[in-house]
Coordinates of C-alpha atoms in Angstrom, one line a residue:
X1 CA -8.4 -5.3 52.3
X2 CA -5.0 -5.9 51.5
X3 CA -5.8 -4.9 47.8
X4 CA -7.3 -1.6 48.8
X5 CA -4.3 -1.1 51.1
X6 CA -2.0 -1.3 48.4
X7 CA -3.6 0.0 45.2
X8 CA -5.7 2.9 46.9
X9 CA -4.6 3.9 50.7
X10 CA -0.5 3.9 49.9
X11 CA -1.2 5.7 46.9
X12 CA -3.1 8.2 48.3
X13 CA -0.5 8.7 51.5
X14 CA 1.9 8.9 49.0
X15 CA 0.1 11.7 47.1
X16 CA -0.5 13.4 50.2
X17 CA 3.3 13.8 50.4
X18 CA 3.7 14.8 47.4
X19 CA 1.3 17.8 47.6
X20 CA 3.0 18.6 51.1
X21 CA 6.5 18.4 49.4
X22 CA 5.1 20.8 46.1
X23 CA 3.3 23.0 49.0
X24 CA 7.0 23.8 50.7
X25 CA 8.9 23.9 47.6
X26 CA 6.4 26.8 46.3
X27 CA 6.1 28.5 49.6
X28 CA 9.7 28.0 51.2
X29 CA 12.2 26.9 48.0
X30 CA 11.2 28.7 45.1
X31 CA 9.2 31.9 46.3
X32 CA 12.4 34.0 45.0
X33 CA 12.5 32.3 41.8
X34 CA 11.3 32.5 38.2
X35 CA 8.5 32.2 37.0
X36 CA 7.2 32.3 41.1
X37 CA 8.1 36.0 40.8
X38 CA 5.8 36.8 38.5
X39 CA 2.9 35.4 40.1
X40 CA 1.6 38.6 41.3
X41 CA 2.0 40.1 38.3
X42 CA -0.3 37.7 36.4
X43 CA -3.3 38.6 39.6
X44 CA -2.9 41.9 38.9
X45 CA -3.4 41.8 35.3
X46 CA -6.3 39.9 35.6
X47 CA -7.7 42.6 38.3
X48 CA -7.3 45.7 35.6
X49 CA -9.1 43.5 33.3
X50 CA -12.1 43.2 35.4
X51 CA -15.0 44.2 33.4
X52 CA -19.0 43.2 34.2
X53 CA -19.7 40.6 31.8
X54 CA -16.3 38.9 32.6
X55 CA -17.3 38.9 36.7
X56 CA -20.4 37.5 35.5
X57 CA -19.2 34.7 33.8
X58 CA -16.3 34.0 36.6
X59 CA -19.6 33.7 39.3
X60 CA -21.1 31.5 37.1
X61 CA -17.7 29.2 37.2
X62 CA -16.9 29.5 40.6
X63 CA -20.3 28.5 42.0
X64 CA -20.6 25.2 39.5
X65 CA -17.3 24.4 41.5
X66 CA -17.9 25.3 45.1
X67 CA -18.4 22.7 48.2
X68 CA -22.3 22.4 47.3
X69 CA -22.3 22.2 43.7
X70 CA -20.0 19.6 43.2
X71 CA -21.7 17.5 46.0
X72 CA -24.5 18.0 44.0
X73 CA -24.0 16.8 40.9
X74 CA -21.7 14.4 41.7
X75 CA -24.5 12.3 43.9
X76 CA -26.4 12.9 40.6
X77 CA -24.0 12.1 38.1
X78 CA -23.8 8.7 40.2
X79 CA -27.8 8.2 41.0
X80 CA -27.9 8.4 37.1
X81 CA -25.3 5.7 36.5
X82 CA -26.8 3.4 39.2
X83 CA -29.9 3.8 37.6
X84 CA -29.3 3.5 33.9
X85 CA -27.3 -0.1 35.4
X86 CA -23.6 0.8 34.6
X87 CA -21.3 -1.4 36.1
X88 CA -21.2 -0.7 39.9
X89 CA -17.3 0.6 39.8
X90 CA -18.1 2.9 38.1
X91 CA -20.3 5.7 40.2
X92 CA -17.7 4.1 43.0
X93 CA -14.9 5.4 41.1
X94 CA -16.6 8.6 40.4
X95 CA -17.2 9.1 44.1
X96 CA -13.9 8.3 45.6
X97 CA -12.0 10.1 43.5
X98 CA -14.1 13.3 43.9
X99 CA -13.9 12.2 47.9
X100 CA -10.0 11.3 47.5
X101 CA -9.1 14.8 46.6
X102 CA -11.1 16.7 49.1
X103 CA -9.5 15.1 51.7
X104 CA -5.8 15.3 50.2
X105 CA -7.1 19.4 49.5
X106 CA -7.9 20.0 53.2
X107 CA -5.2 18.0 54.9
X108 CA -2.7 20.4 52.7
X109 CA -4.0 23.5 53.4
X110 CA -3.7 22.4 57.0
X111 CA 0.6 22.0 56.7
X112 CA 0.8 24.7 54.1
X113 CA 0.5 28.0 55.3
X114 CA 0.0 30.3 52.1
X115 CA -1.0 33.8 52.0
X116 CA -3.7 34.6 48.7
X117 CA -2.8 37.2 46.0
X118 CA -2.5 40.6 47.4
X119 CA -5.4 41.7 45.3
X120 CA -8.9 42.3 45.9
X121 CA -10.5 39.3 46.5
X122 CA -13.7 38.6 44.7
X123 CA -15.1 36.1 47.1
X124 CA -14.9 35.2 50.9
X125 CA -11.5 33.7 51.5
X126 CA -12.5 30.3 53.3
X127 CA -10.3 29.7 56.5
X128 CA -7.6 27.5 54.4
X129 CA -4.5 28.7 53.3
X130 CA -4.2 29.5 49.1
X131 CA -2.6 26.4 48.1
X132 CA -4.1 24.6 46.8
X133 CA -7.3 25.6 45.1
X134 CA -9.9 23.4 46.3
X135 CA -12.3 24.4 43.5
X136 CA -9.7 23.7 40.7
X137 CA -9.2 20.6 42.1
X138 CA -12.8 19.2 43.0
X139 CA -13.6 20.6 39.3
X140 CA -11.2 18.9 37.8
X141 CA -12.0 15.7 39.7
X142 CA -15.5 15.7 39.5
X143 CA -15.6 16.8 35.4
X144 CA -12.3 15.2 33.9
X145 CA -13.7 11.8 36.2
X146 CA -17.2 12.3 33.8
X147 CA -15.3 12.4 31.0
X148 CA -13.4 9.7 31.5
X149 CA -16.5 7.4 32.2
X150 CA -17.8 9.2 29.0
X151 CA -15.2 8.5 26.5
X152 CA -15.2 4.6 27.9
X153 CA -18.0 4.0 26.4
X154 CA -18.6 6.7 23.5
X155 CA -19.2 5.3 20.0
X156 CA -17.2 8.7 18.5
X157 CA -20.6 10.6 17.4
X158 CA -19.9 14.4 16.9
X159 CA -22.5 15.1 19.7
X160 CA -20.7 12.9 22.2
X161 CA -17.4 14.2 21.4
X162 CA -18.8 17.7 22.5
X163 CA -20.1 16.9 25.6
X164 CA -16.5 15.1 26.2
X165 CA -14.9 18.5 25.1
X166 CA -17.1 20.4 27.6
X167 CA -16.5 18.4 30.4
X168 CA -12.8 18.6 30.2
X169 CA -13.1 22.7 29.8
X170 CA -15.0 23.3 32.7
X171 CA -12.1 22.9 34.8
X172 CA -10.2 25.0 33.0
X173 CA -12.6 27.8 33.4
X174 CA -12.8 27.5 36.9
X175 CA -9.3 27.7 37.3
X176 CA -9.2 30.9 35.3
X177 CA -11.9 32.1 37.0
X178 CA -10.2 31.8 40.8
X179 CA -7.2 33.6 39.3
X180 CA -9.5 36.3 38.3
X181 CA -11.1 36.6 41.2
X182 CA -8.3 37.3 43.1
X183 CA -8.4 33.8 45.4
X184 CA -5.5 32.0 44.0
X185 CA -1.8 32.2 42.9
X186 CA -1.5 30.3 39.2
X187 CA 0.7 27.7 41.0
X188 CA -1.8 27.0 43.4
X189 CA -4.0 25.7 40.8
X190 CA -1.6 24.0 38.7
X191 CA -1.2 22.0 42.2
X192 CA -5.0 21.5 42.1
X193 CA -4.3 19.7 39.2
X194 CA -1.5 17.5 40.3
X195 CA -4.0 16.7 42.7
X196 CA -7.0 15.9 40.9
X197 CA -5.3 13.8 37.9
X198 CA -3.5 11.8 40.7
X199 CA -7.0 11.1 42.0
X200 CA -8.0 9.9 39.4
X201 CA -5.6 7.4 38.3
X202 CA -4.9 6.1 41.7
X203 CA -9.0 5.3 41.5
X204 CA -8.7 4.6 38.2
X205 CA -6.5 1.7 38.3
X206 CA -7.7 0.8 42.3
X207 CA -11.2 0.8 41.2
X208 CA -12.8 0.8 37.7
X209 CA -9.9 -1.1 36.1
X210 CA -9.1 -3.7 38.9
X211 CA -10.7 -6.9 38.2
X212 CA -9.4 -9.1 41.4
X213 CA -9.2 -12.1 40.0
X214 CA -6.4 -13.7 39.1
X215 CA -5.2 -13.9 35.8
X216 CA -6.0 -16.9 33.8
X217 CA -3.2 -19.4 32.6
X218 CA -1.6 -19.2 29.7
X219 CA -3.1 -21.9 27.2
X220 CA -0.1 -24.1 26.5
X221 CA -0.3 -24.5 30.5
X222 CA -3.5 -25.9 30.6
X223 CA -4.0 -29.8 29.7
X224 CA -6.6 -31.3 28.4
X225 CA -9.1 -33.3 30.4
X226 CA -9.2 -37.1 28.8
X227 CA -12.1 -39.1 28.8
X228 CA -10.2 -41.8 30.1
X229 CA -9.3 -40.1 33.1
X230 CA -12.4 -38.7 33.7
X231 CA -13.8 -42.7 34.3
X232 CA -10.5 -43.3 35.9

């Protein structure tokens, strides 16, 4: 407990902090400032570019990352690793992490009060405030998490370097497609990023790469057992 304390609770009260502290600095600090100023400017762009095939595609984008979907496949992605026998901390990892920034998403949009874009909105504005974007972020989570478990163990064939490449760009559609859609400021899913890849390595290094044992002594340390005083 005290290990879980200290490499994945702490960490994870500490990220919460950070994501209040980036929250008020975006909303309170810098709203007058560069390149804040421009945000609007980038939402309204995107809205004269709407165009069928392009809403199409951002639907398809924003509902592989909404509340369902990524439940979804994530209790799929670890059935399948369970399954196939993969080394328990790994589907663990996958699931905390995913869990990790759900909670460090909701708990923000509770202390940071942000309006969305002052465009038309595409989609239902859930009652939580714009920042951050808790699709961006469970995206991220959930796909740059597969990755990661992917590339651990990939042997470098060009097909498994593909699926590695599409797993990583998936988030980055999605956050292209909630600035699109009118739902979210770009810094709001920068943040969503910050958030996810801190997920991550906090469960990386709490969970799939913590061994808990200790560390075995170094060889000139340890002395050879004689026969003799085995009998003795």
């Amino acid at each position: 407990m005290r290990q879980v304390l200290l490499r994945v609770l702490l960490p994870l009260v500490a990220l919460y902090g950070l994501m209040i502290a980036l929250g008020l600095f975006v909303t309170k600090v810098a709203d007058g400032w560069w390149p804040f100023t421009v945000e609007d400017r980038v939402n309204e762009s995107l809205e004269a570019a709407r165009s069928g095939p392009l809403t199409a595609g951002s639907l398809v984008f924003s509902t592989i990352a909404d509340t369902w979907s990524v439940i979804g496949v994530c209790t799929l992605a670890v059935l399948i690793l369970l399954v196939t026998r993969r080394p328990w901390r790994e589907p663990l990892f996958l699931a905390c992490a995913v869990a990790a920034q759900a909670v460090i998403f909701f708990l923000t949009t509770l202390a940071i009060d942000r309006h969305r874009p002052a465009v038309e909105h595409m989609d239902v504005s859930p009652p939580t405030s714009s920042f951050p974007s808790g699709h961006t972020s469970a995206a991220a989570t959930l796909y740059c998490g597969l990755a990661l478990l992917f590339a651990l163990r990939s042997t470098s064939r060009r097909w498994e370097t593909i699926v590695w490449t599409v797993f990583v760009l998936i988030p980055v559609g999605v956050a292209l497609t909630r600035l699109y859609r009118g739902m979210h400021h770009p810094s709001d899913v920068i943040g969503s990023f910050v958030n996810a890849a801190a997920c991550l390595t906090i469960m990386y290094h709490g969970i799939l790469r913590w061994r808990g044992a200790p560390a075995p002594r170094p060889a000139e340390e340890r002395r050879p057992v004689s026969l003799a005083s085995v009998r003795g």
